[in-house]
Amino acid sequence: MKFLVLETKEEVAVKAADIVSEVIKNNPKAVLGLATGSSPLGLYAELVKRYKAGELDFSGITSVNLDEYVGLSEDHDQSYRYFMNTNLLDLVNINKENTHVPHGNTDNPEEEARKYNELLESLPPQDIQVLGIGINGHIGFNEPSDNLVVPTHAENLTENTINANARFFEKVQDVPTKAITMGVGNIMRAKKIILIATGENKREAMRRLRDEYVSANNPSSVLKLHDDTIILMDRAAYGE
Ligand code: F6R
């Protein structure tokens, strides 16, 4: 695991886009593992800019997203499918049939998780997986706990995560309490991983990732066991 500290979140976005662009150029049929949330927004804007400038071709690309809330329909403006469509997938020439986000609008999240895991296993490993990090150290929605789950599964969100995500909803009671998420095994299968962390509120998560042993209480710590992971952060997240 390597740490790369840049001055601003804009520089982080450009660097992340450089890394993802190289993957796409090296393999026009690459599988991209994608995340939602504030962290990758600058990356996606930069990829769209490069696509519009004729520098990138997404026509052969497949995408697999990390996670989805349980209980939101795909057109709900806080669903992760909606986020991906509006921030990247509808803005580039990717074949939408090759874009995958777990189906959260279901009465049987465990069954949807099992199907998504099967789908991931039927595809080549992600050429690159983009991650953000929760202030509690979660990756995807693998929350701190006594155990880490390897395959895709349904997970109850912690109070900490529900409160952190309440900023996107009218009231905290509207935040879904469950999500379907890739497990750590699905994430670690990626050939390359970039984790984006910007802003002061990620400082403690970055400190723990640097200083702590690998533990299920800090799911991001498993990335220490992956041999091509770059932690891309801005000065505010680094803290010095
Ligand atoms: C999103 C995801 C989450 C976020 C994390 C950070 O698909 O899997 O792990 O990456 O909660 O969220 P932001 O970037 O909004 O701070």
PDB file of C-alpha atoms and ligand atoms in Angstrom:
ATOM      1  CA  MET A   1       0.000   0.000   0.000  1.00  0.00           C
ATOM      2  CA  LYS A   2       1.384   3.382  -0.999  1.00  0.00           C
ATOM      3  CA  PHE A   3       0.304   6.801   0.232  1.00  0.00           C
ATOM      4  CA  LEU A   4       0.338   9.765  -2.103  1.00  0.00           C
ATOM      5  CA  VAL A   5      -0.357  13.196  -0.605  1.00  0.00           C
ATOM      6  CA  LEU A   6      -1.327  16.036  -2.962  1.00  0.00           C
ATOM      7  CA  GLU A   7      -2.099  19.605  -1.987  1.00  0.00           C
ATOM      8  CA  THR A   8      -5.731  19.916  -3.051  1.00  0.00           C
ATOM      9  CA  LYS A   9      -8.706  17.707  -3.798  1.00  0.00           C
ATOM     10  CA  GLU A  10      -8.594  18.986  -7.406  1.00  0.00           C
ATOM     11  CA  GLU A  11      -5.068  17.589  -7.764  1.00  0.00           C
ATOM     12  CA  VAL A  12      -6.267  14.307  -6.249  1.00  0.00           C
ATOM     13  CA  ALA A  13      -9.046  14.138  -8.871  1.00  0.00           C
ATOM     14  CA  VAL A  14      -6.590  14.730 -11.741  1.00  0.00           C
ATOM     15  CA  LYS A  15      -4.151  12.121 -10.406  1.00  0.00           C
ATOM     16  CA  ALA A  16      -6.952   9.572  -9.925  1.00  0.00           C
ATOM     17  CA  ALA A  17      -8.150  10.283 -13.489  1.00  0.00           C
ATOM     18  CA  ASP A  18      -4.599   9.797 -14.802  1.00  0.00           C
ATOM     19  CA  ILE A  19      -4.471   6.361 -13.163  1.00  0.00           C
ATOM     20  CA  VAL A  20      -7.936   5.288 -14.386  1.00  0.00           C
ATOM     21  CA  SER A  21      -7.267   6.667 -17.908  1.00  0.00           C
ATOM     22  CA  GLU A  22      -4.110   4.633 -18.159  1.00  0.00           C
ATOM     23  CA  VAL A  23      -6.032   1.480 -17.224  1.00  0.00           C
ATOM     24  CA  ILE A  24      -8.650   2.213 -19.923  1.00  0.00           C
ATOM     25  CA  LYS A  25      -6.008   2.959 -22.562  1.00  0.00           C
ATOM     26  CA  ASN A  26      -4.054  -0.204 -21.729  1.00  0.00           C
ATOM     27  CA  ASN A  27      -7.181  -2.362 -21.825  1.00  0.00           C
ATOM     28  CA  PRO A  28     -10.159  -1.014 -23.816  1.00  0.00           C
ATOM     29  CA  LYS A  29     -12.210  -3.904 -22.353  1.00  0.00           C
ATOM     30  CA  ALA A  30     -11.253  -3.157 -18.773  1.00  0.00           C
ATOM     31  CA  VAL A  31     -13.543  -3.858 -15.831  1.00  0.00           C
ATOM     32  CA  LEU A  32     -13.768  -0.741 -13.657  1.00  0.00           C
ATOM     33  CA  GLY A  33     -14.834  -1.089 -10.031  1.00  0.00           C
ATOM     34  CA  LEU A  34     -16.586   2.129  -9.054  1.00  0.00           C
ATOM     35  CA  ALA A  35     -17.663   3.909  -5.878  1.00  0.00           C
ATOM     36  CA  THR A  36     -20.226   6.606  -5.158  1.00  0.00           C
ATOM     37  CA  GLY A  37     -20.186   9.455  -2.611  1.00  0.00           C
ATOM     38  CA  SER A  38     -18.326  12.764  -2.558  1.00  0.00           C
ATOM     39  CA  SER A  39     -14.834  11.289  -2.837  1.00  0.00           C
ATOM     40  CA  PRO A  40     -14.869  10.174  -6.516  1.00  0.00           C
ATOM     41  CA  LEU A  41     -16.956  13.111  -7.836  1.00  0.00           C
ATOM     42  CA  GLY A  42     -13.899  15.048  -9.061  1.00  0.00           C
ATOM     43  CA  LEU A  43     -12.500  11.891 -10.675  1.00  0.00           C
ATOM     44  CA  TYR A  44     -15.736  11.278 -12.596  1.00  0.00           C
ATOM     45  CA  ALA A  45     -15.931  14.924 -13.741  1.00  0.00           C
ATOM     46  CA  GLU A  46     -12.363  14.657 -14.999  1.00  0.00           C
ATOM     47  CA  LEU A  47     -13.072  11.374 -16.837  1.00  0.00           C
ATOM     48  CA  VAL A  48     -16.122  12.950 -18.523  1.00  0.00           C
ATOM     49  CA  LYS A  49     -13.979  15.944 -19.537  1.00  0.00           C
ATOM     50  CA  ARG A  50     -11.351  13.657 -21.068  1.00  0.00           C
ATOM     51  CA  TYR A  51     -14.045  11.616 -22.858  1.00  0.00           C
ATOM     52  CA  LYS A  52     -15.533  14.810 -24.342  1.00  0.00           C
ATOM     53  CA  ALA A  53     -12.061  15.870 -25.452  1.00  0.00           C
ATOM     54  CA  GLY A  54     -11.828  12.586 -27.392  1.00  0.00           C
ATOM     55  CA  GLU A  55      -9.122  11.164 -25.145  1.00  0.00           C
ATOM     56  CA  LEU A  56     -11.094   8.218 -23.728  1.00  0.00           C
ATOM     57  CA  ASP A  57     -13.336   5.536 -25.202  1.00  0.00           C
ATOM     58  CA  PHE A  58     -15.681   3.676 -22.856  1.00  0.00           C
ATOM     59  CA  SER A  59     -17.403   1.566 -25.529  1.00  0.00           C
ATOM     60  CA  GLY A  60     -15.738  -1.699 -24.463  1.00  0.00           C
ATOM     61  CA  ILE A  61     -15.667  -0.974 -20.738  1.00  0.00           C
ATOM     62  CA  THR A  62     -17.606  -2.880 -18.072  1.00  0.00           C
ATOM     63  CA  SER A  63     -18.325  -1.273 -14.709  1.00  0.00           C
ATOM     64  CA  VAL A  64     -19.206  -2.865 -11.387  1.00  0.00           C
ATOM     65  CA  ASN A  65     -20.225  -0.739  -8.437  1.00  0.00           C
ATOM     66  CA  LEU A  66     -19.375  -1.425  -4.855  1.00  0.00           C
ATOM     67  CA  ASP A  67     -22.749  -1.064  -3.247  1.00  0.00           C
ATOM     68  CA  GLU A  68     -26.353   0.084  -3.191  1.00  0.00           C
ATOM     69  CA  TYR A  69     -28.854   1.057  -0.515  1.00  0.00           C
ATOM     70  CA  VAL A  70     -31.628  -1.431   0.163  1.00  0.00           C
ATOM     71  CA  GLY A  71     -35.101  -0.003  -0.360  1.00  0.00           C
ATOM     72  CA  LEU A  72     -34.442   2.725  -2.938  1.00  0.00           C
ATOM     73  CA  SER A  73     -35.598   2.371  -6.529  1.00  0.00           C
ATOM     74  CA  GLU A  74     -33.068   2.942  -9.304  1.00  0.00           C
ATOM     75  CA  ASP A  75     -34.574   6.326 -10.166  1.00  0.00           C
ATOM     76  CA  HIS A  76     -34.554   7.582  -6.548  1.00  0.00           C
ATOM     77  CA  ASP A  77     -32.187  10.553  -6.584  1.00  0.00           C
ATOM     78  CA  GLN A  78     -30.182   9.118  -3.667  1.00  0.00           C
ATOM     79  CA  SER A  79     -29.800   5.621  -5.110  1.00  0.00           C
ATOM     80  CA  TYR A  80     -26.295   4.739  -6.152  1.00  0.00           C
ATOM     81  CA  ARG A  81     -27.526   3.669  -9.611  1.00  0.00           C
ATOM     82  CA  TYR A  82     -28.923   7.187 -10.087  1.00  0.00           C
ATOM     83  CA  PHE A  83     -25.664   8.706  -8.814  1.00  0.00           C
ATOM     84  CA  MET A  84     -23.604   6.653 -11.273  1.00  0.00           C
ATOM     85  CA  ASN A  85     -25.876   7.417 -14.225  1.00  0.00           C
ATOM     86  CA  THR A  86     -25.918  11.155 -13.600  1.00  0.00           C
ATOM     87  CA  ASN A  87     -22.254  11.595 -12.679  1.00  0.00           C
ATOM     88  CA  LEU A  88     -20.591   9.291 -15.189  1.00  0.00           C
ATOM     89  CA  LEU A  89     -22.422   6.516 -17.014  1.00  0.00           C
ATOM     90  CA  ASP A  90     -24.942   8.672 -18.938  1.00  0.00           C
ATOM     91  CA  LEU A  91     -22.200  11.142 -19.842  1.00  0.00           C
ATOM     92  CA  VAL A  92     -19.794   8.796 -21.649  1.00  0.00           C
ATOM     93  CA  ASN A  93     -20.166   6.186 -24.423  1.00  0.00           C
ATOM     94  CA  ILE A  94     -20.308   3.144 -22.142  1.00  0.00           C
ATOM     95  CA  ASN A  95     -22.833   0.433 -23.073  1.00  0.00           C
ATOM     96  CA  LYS A  96     -25.298   0.688 -20.178  1.00  0.00           C
ATOM     97  CA  GLU A  97     -25.910  -3.074 -20.328  1.00  0.00           C
ATOM     98  CA  ASN A  98     -22.333  -3.526 -19.191  1.00  0.00           C
ATOM     99  CA  THR A  99     -22.766  -1.327 -16.111  1.00  0.00           C
ATOM    100  CA  HIS A 100     -23.668  -3.089 -12.888  1.00  0.00           C
ATOM    101  CA  VAL A 101     -24.905  -1.814  -9.535  1.00  0.00           C
ATOM    102  CA  PRO A 102     -26.514  -4.183  -7.002  1.00  0.00           C
ATOM    103  CA  HIS A 103     -30.340  -4.081  -7.118  1.00  0.00           C
ATOM    104  CA  GLY A 104     -31.365  -2.480  -3.850  1.00  0.00           C
ATOM    105  CA  ASN A 105     -35.072  -2.311  -4.551  1.00  0.00           C
ATOM    106  CA  THR A 106     -35.852  -5.792  -3.322  1.00  0.00           C
ATOM    107  CA  ASP A 107     -37.556  -7.703  -0.510  1.00  0.00           C
ATOM    108  CA  ASN A 108     -34.725 -10.211  -0.521  1.00  0.00           C
ATOM    109  CA  PRO A 109     -31.381  -8.378  -0.280  1.00  0.00           C
ATOM    110  CA  GLU A 110     -29.518 -11.591   0.625  1.00  0.00           C
ATOM    111  CA  GLU A 111     -30.614 -13.183  -2.669  1.00  0.00           C
ATOM    112  CA  GLU A 112     -29.671 -10.036  -4.641  1.00  0.00           C
ATOM    113  CA  ALA A 113     -26.280 -10.050  -2.918  1.00  0.00           C
ATOM    114  CA  ARG A 114     -25.747 -13.688  -3.873  1.00  0.00           C
ATOM    115  CA  LYS A 115     -26.629 -12.929  -7.512  1.00  0.00           C
ATOM    116  CA  TYR A 116     -24.291  -9.932  -7.566  1.00  0.00           C
ATOM    117  CA  ASN A 117     -21.485 -12.038  -6.160  1.00  0.00           C
ATOM    118  CA  GLU A 118     -22.089 -14.582  -8.916  1.00  0.00           C
ATOM    119  CA  LEU A 119     -21.984 -11.825 -11.508  1.00  0.00           C
ATOM    120  CA  LEU A 120     -18.670 -10.529 -10.148  1.00  0.00           C
ATOM    121  CA  GLU A 121     -17.200 -14.013 -10.222  1.00  0.00           C
ATOM    122  CA  SER A 122     -18.334 -14.486 -13.819  1.00  0.00           C
ATOM    123  CA  LEU A 123     -16.418 -11.360 -14.881  1.00  0.00           C
ATOM    124  CA  PRO A 124     -12.657 -10.914 -15.020  1.00  0.00           C
ATOM    125  CA  PRO A 125     -11.317  -9.234 -11.857  1.00  0.00           C
ATOM    126  CA  GLN A 126     -11.592  -5.453 -11.763  1.00  0.00           C
ATOM    127  CA  ASP A 127      -8.600  -3.931 -13.579  1.00  0.00           C
ATOM    128  CA  ILE A 128      -8.990  -1.110 -11.095  1.00  0.00           C
ATOM    129  CA  GLN A 129     -11.224  -0.586  -8.079  1.00  0.00           C
ATOM    130  CA  VAL A 130     -11.997   2.965  -6.939  1.00  0.00           C
ATOM    131  CA  LEU A 131     -12.768   3.363  -3.235  1.00  0.00           C
ATOM    132  CA  GLY A 132     -13.703   6.103  -0.810  1.00  0.00           C
ATOM    133  CA  ILE A 133     -13.438   5.575   2.940  1.00  0.00           C
ATOM    134  CA  GLY A 134     -15.940   6.104   5.729  1.00  0.00           C
ATOM    135  CA  ILE A 135     -14.922   8.160   8.737  1.00  0.00           C
ATOM    136  CA  ASN A 136     -15.197   4.866  10.649  1.00  0.00           C
ATOM    137  CA  GLY A 137     -12.841   3.128   8.206  1.00  0.00           C
ATOM    138  CA  HIS A 138     -15.489   1.330   6.131  1.00  0.00           C
ATOM    139  CA  ILE A 139     -14.791   0.460   2.491  1.00  0.00           C
ATOM    140  CA  GLY A 140     -17.844  -0.184   0.370  1.00  0.00           C
ATOM    141  CA  PHE A 141     -20.314  -0.726   3.188  1.00  0.00           C
ATOM    142  CA  ASN A 142     -18.106  -3.179   5.030  1.00  0.00           C
ATOM    143  CA  GLU A 143     -18.622  -1.690   8.458  1.00  0.00           C
ATOM    144  CA  PRO A 144     -16.312  -2.118  11.468  1.00  0.00           C
ATOM    145  CA  SER A 145     -17.228  -5.317  13.310  1.00  0.00           C
ATOM    146  CA  ASP A 146     -15.671  -8.475  14.739  1.00  0.00           C
ATOM    147  CA  ASN A 147     -15.641 -10.113  11.316  1.00  0.00           C
ATOM    148  CA  LEU A 148     -14.985  -9.226   7.721  1.00  0.00           C
ATOM    149  CA  VAL A 149     -17.293 -10.756   5.127  1.00  0.00           C
ATOM    150  CA  VAL A 150     -15.615 -11.969   1.938  1.00  0.00           C
ATOM    151  CA  PRO A 151     -18.410 -12.126  -0.713  1.00  0.00           C
ATOM    152  CA  THR A 152     -21.118  -9.601  -1.576  1.00  0.00           C
ATOM    153  CA  HIS A 153     -23.660  -9.461   1.237  1.00  0.00           C
ATOM    154  CA  ALA A 154     -26.387  -7.387   2.827  1.00  0.00           C
ATOM    155  CA  GLU A 155     -25.072  -5.264   5.681  1.00  0.00           C
ATOM    156  CA  ASN A 156     -26.787  -3.205   8.385  1.00  0.00           C
ATOM    157  CA  LEU A 157     -25.342   0.291   8.359  1.00  0.00           C
ATOM    158  CA  THR A 158     -23.889   1.618  11.595  1.00  0.00           C
ATOM    159  CA  GLU A 159     -25.359   4.684  13.261  1.00  0.00           C
ATOM    160  CA  ASN A 160     -22.142   6.497  12.415  1.00  0.00           C
ATOM    161  CA  THR A 161     -22.593   5.822   8.673  1.00  0.00           C
ATOM    162  CA  ILE A 162     -26.312   6.652   8.732  1.00  0.00           C
ATOM    163  CA  ASN A 163     -25.516  10.001  10.367  1.00  0.00           C
ATOM    164  CA  ALA A 164     -22.651  10.691   7.930  1.00  0.00           C
ATOM    165  CA  ASN A 165     -24.956  10.018   4.957  1.00  0.00           C
ATOM    166  CA  ALA A 166     -27.898  11.984   6.354  1.00  0.00           C
ATOM    167  CA  ARG A 167     -26.528  15.082   4.589  1.00  0.00           C
ATOM    168  CA  PHE A 168     -27.892  13.706   1.311  1.00  0.00           C
ATOM    169  CA  PHE A 169     -31.438  13.130   2.640  1.00  0.00           C
ATOM    170  CA  GLU A 170     -34.126  15.445   3.975  1.00  0.00           C
ATOM    171  CA  LYS A 171     -34.005  13.847   7.398  1.00  0.00           C
ATOM    172  CA  VAL A 172     -31.929  11.174   9.071  1.00  0.00           C
ATOM    173  CA  GLN A 173     -34.990   8.853   9.245  1.00  0.00           C
ATOM    174  CA  ASP A 174     -34.980   8.747   5.418  1.00  0.00           C
ATOM    175  CA  VAL A 175     -31.483   7.210   5.233  1.00  0.00           C
ATOM    176  CA  PRO A 176     -31.757   3.478   4.437  1.00  0.00           C
ATOM    177  CA  THR A 177     -30.461   1.289   7.258  1.00  0.00           C
ATOM    178  CA  LYS A 178     -29.266  -1.566   5.062  1.00  0.00           C
ATOM    179  CA  ALA A 179     -27.118  -1.869   1.964  1.00  0.00           C
ATOM    180  CA  ILE A 180     -25.870  -4.545  -0.406  1.00  0.00           C
ATOM    181  CA  THR A 181     -22.111  -4.318  -0.638  1.00  0.00           C
ATOM    182  CA  MET A 182     -19.177  -6.071  -2.244  1.00  0.00           C
ATOM    183  CA  GLY A 183     -17.339  -7.958   0.469  1.00  0.00           C
ATOM    184  CA  VAL A 184     -13.653  -7.480   1.147  1.00  0.00           C
ATOM    185  CA  GLY A 185     -12.894 -10.525  -1.028  1.00  0.00           C
ATOM    186  CA  ASN A 186     -14.584  -8.924  -4.050  1.00  0.00           C
ATOM    187  CA  ILE A 187     -12.620  -5.717  -3.433  1.00  0.00           C
ATOM    188  CA  MET A 188      -9.269  -7.414  -2.888  1.00  0.00           C
ATOM    189  CA  ARG A 189      -9.677  -9.345  -6.143  1.00  0.00           C
ATOM    190  CA  ALA A 190      -9.055  -6.097  -8.069  1.00  0.00           C
ATOM    191  CA  LYS A 191      -5.682  -5.913  -9.789  1.00  0.00           C
ATOM    192  CA  LYS A 192      -5.210  -2.317  -8.715  1.00  0.00           C
ATOM    193  CA  ILE A 193      -6.993  -0.244  -6.062  1.00  0.00           C
ATOM    194  CA  ILE A 194      -7.098   3.514  -5.547  1.00  0.00           C
ATOM    195  CA  LEU A 195      -8.663   4.921  -2.407  1.00  0.00           C
ATOM    196  CA  ILE A 196      -9.545   8.612  -2.469  1.00  0.00           C
ATOM    197  CA  ALA A 197      -9.683  10.557   0.809  1.00  0.00           C
ATOM    198  CA  THR A 198     -10.065  14.325   0.884  1.00  0.00           C
ATOM    199  CA  GLY A 199     -10.939  16.843   3.568  1.00  0.00           C
ATOM    200  CA  GLU A 200     -10.281  17.196   7.233  1.00  0.00           C
ATOM    201  CA  ASN A 201     -13.050  14.789   8.264  1.00  0.00           C
ATOM    202  CA  LYS A 202     -11.031  11.896   6.772  1.00  0.00           C
ATOM    203  CA  ARG A 203      -7.902  12.721   8.811  1.00  0.00           C
ATOM    204  CA  GLU A 204      -8.545  10.265  11.628  1.00  0.00           C
ATOM    205  CA  ALA A 205      -9.390   7.455   9.158  1.00  0.00           C
ATOM    206  CA  MET A 206      -6.089   8.178   7.359  1.00  0.00           C
ATOM    207  CA  ARG A 207      -4.149   8.167  10.616  1.00  0.00           C
ATOM    208  CA  ARG A 208      -5.670   4.821  11.593  1.00  0.00           C
ATOM    209  CA  LEU A 209      -4.987   3.357   8.160  1.00  0.00           C
ATOM    210  CA  ARG A 210      -1.340   4.363   8.475  1.00  0.00           C
ATOM    211  CA  ASP A 211      -0.767   3.411  12.085  1.00  0.00           C
ATOM    212  CA  GLU A 212      -2.987   0.467  12.979  1.00  0.00           C
ATOM    213  CA  TYR A 213      -2.628  -3.269  12.479  1.00  0.00           C
ATOM    214  CA  VAL A 214      -4.961  -5.140  10.126  1.00  0.00           C
ATOM    215  CA  SER A 215      -8.251  -5.649  11.934  1.00  0.00           C
ATOM    216  CA  ALA A 216     -11.955  -6.124  11.228  1.00  0.00           C
ATOM    217  CA  ASN A 217     -12.562  -3.079  13.412  1.00  0.00           C
ATOM    218  CA  ASN A 218     -10.996  -1.038  10.640  1.00  0.00           C
ATOM    219  CA  PRO A 219     -12.063  -2.650   7.346  1.00  0.00           C
ATOM    220  CA  SER A 220      -9.822  -0.338   5.291  1.00  0.00           C
ATOM    221  CA  SER A 221      -6.805  -1.960   6.975  1.00  0.00           C
ATOM    222  CA  VAL A 222      -7.171  -5.069   4.739  1.00  0.00           C
ATOM    223  CA  LEU A 223      -5.782  -2.925   1.919  1.00  0.00           C
ATOM    224  CA  LYS A 224      -2.391  -3.306   3.605  1.00  0.00           C
ATOM    225  CA  LEU A 225      -2.512  -6.888   2.283  1.00  0.00           C
ATOM    226  CA  HIS A 226      -3.038  -5.827  -1.344  1.00  0.00           C
ATOM    227  CA  ASP A 227       0.112  -5.273  -3.338  1.00  0.00           C
ATOM    228  CA  ASP A 228      -1.073  -2.545  -5.733  1.00  0.00           C
ATOM    229  CA  THR A 229      -3.084  -0.096  -3.651  1.00  0.00           C
ATOM    230  CA  ILE A 230      -2.562   3.663  -3.723  1.00  0.00           C
ATOM    231  CA  ILE A 231      -4.122   5.888  -1.072  1.00  0.00           C
ATOM    232  CA  LEU A 232      -4.617   9.255  -2.737  1.00  0.00           C
ATOM    233  CA  MET A 233      -5.255  12.084  -0.321  1.00  0.00           C
ATOM    234  CA  ASP A 234      -5.156  15.825  -0.074  1.00  0.00           C
ATOM    235  CA  ARG A 235      -3.234  17.804   2.511  1.00  0.00           C
ATOM    236  CA  ALA A 236      -6.380  18.312   4.611  1.00  0.00           C
ATOM    237  CA  ALA A 237      -6.875  14.534   4.974  1.00  0.00           C
ATOM    238  CA  TYR A 238      -3.179  14.003   5.676  1.00  0.00           C
ATOM    239  CA  GLY A 239      -3.181  16.689   8.296  1.00  0.00           C
ATOM    240  CA  GLU A 240       0.371  18.065   8.287  1.00  0.00           C
TER     241      GLU A 240
HETATM  242  C1  F6R B   1     -19.757   4.460  -1.680  1.00  0.00           C
HETATM  243  C2  F6R B   1     -19.058   3.688  -0.659  1.00  0.00           C
HETATM  244  C3  F6R B   1     -18.662   4.293   0.638  1.00  0.00           C
HETATM  245  C4  F6R B   1     -18.052   5.694   0.500  1.00  0.00           C
HETATM  246  C5  F6R B   1     -17.669   6.249   1.873  1.00  0.00           C
HETATM  247  C6  F6R B   1     -17.139   7.670   1.775  1.00  0.00           C
HETATM  248  O1  F6R B   1     -20.027   3.661  -2.821  1.00  0.00           O
HETATM  249  O2  F6R B   1     -18.825   2.538  -0.865  1.00  0.00           O
HETATM  250  O3  F6R B   1     -17.725   3.443   1.270  1.00  0.00           O
HETATM  251  O4  F6R B   1     -16.927   5.619  -0.325  1.00  0.00           O
HETATM  252  O5  F6R B   1     -18.775   6.232   2.719  1.00  0.00           O
HETATM  253  O6  F6R B   1     -18.157   8.507   1.334  1.00  0.00           O
HETATM  254  P1  F6R B   1     -17.837   9.998   0.871  1.00  0.00           P
HETATM  255  O7  F6R B   1     -16.968   9.890  -0.326  1.00  0.00           O
HETATM  256  O8  F6R B   1     -19.186  10.589   0.535  1.00  0.00           O
HETATM  257  O9  F6R B   1     -17.159  10.669   2.014  1.00  0.00           O
END
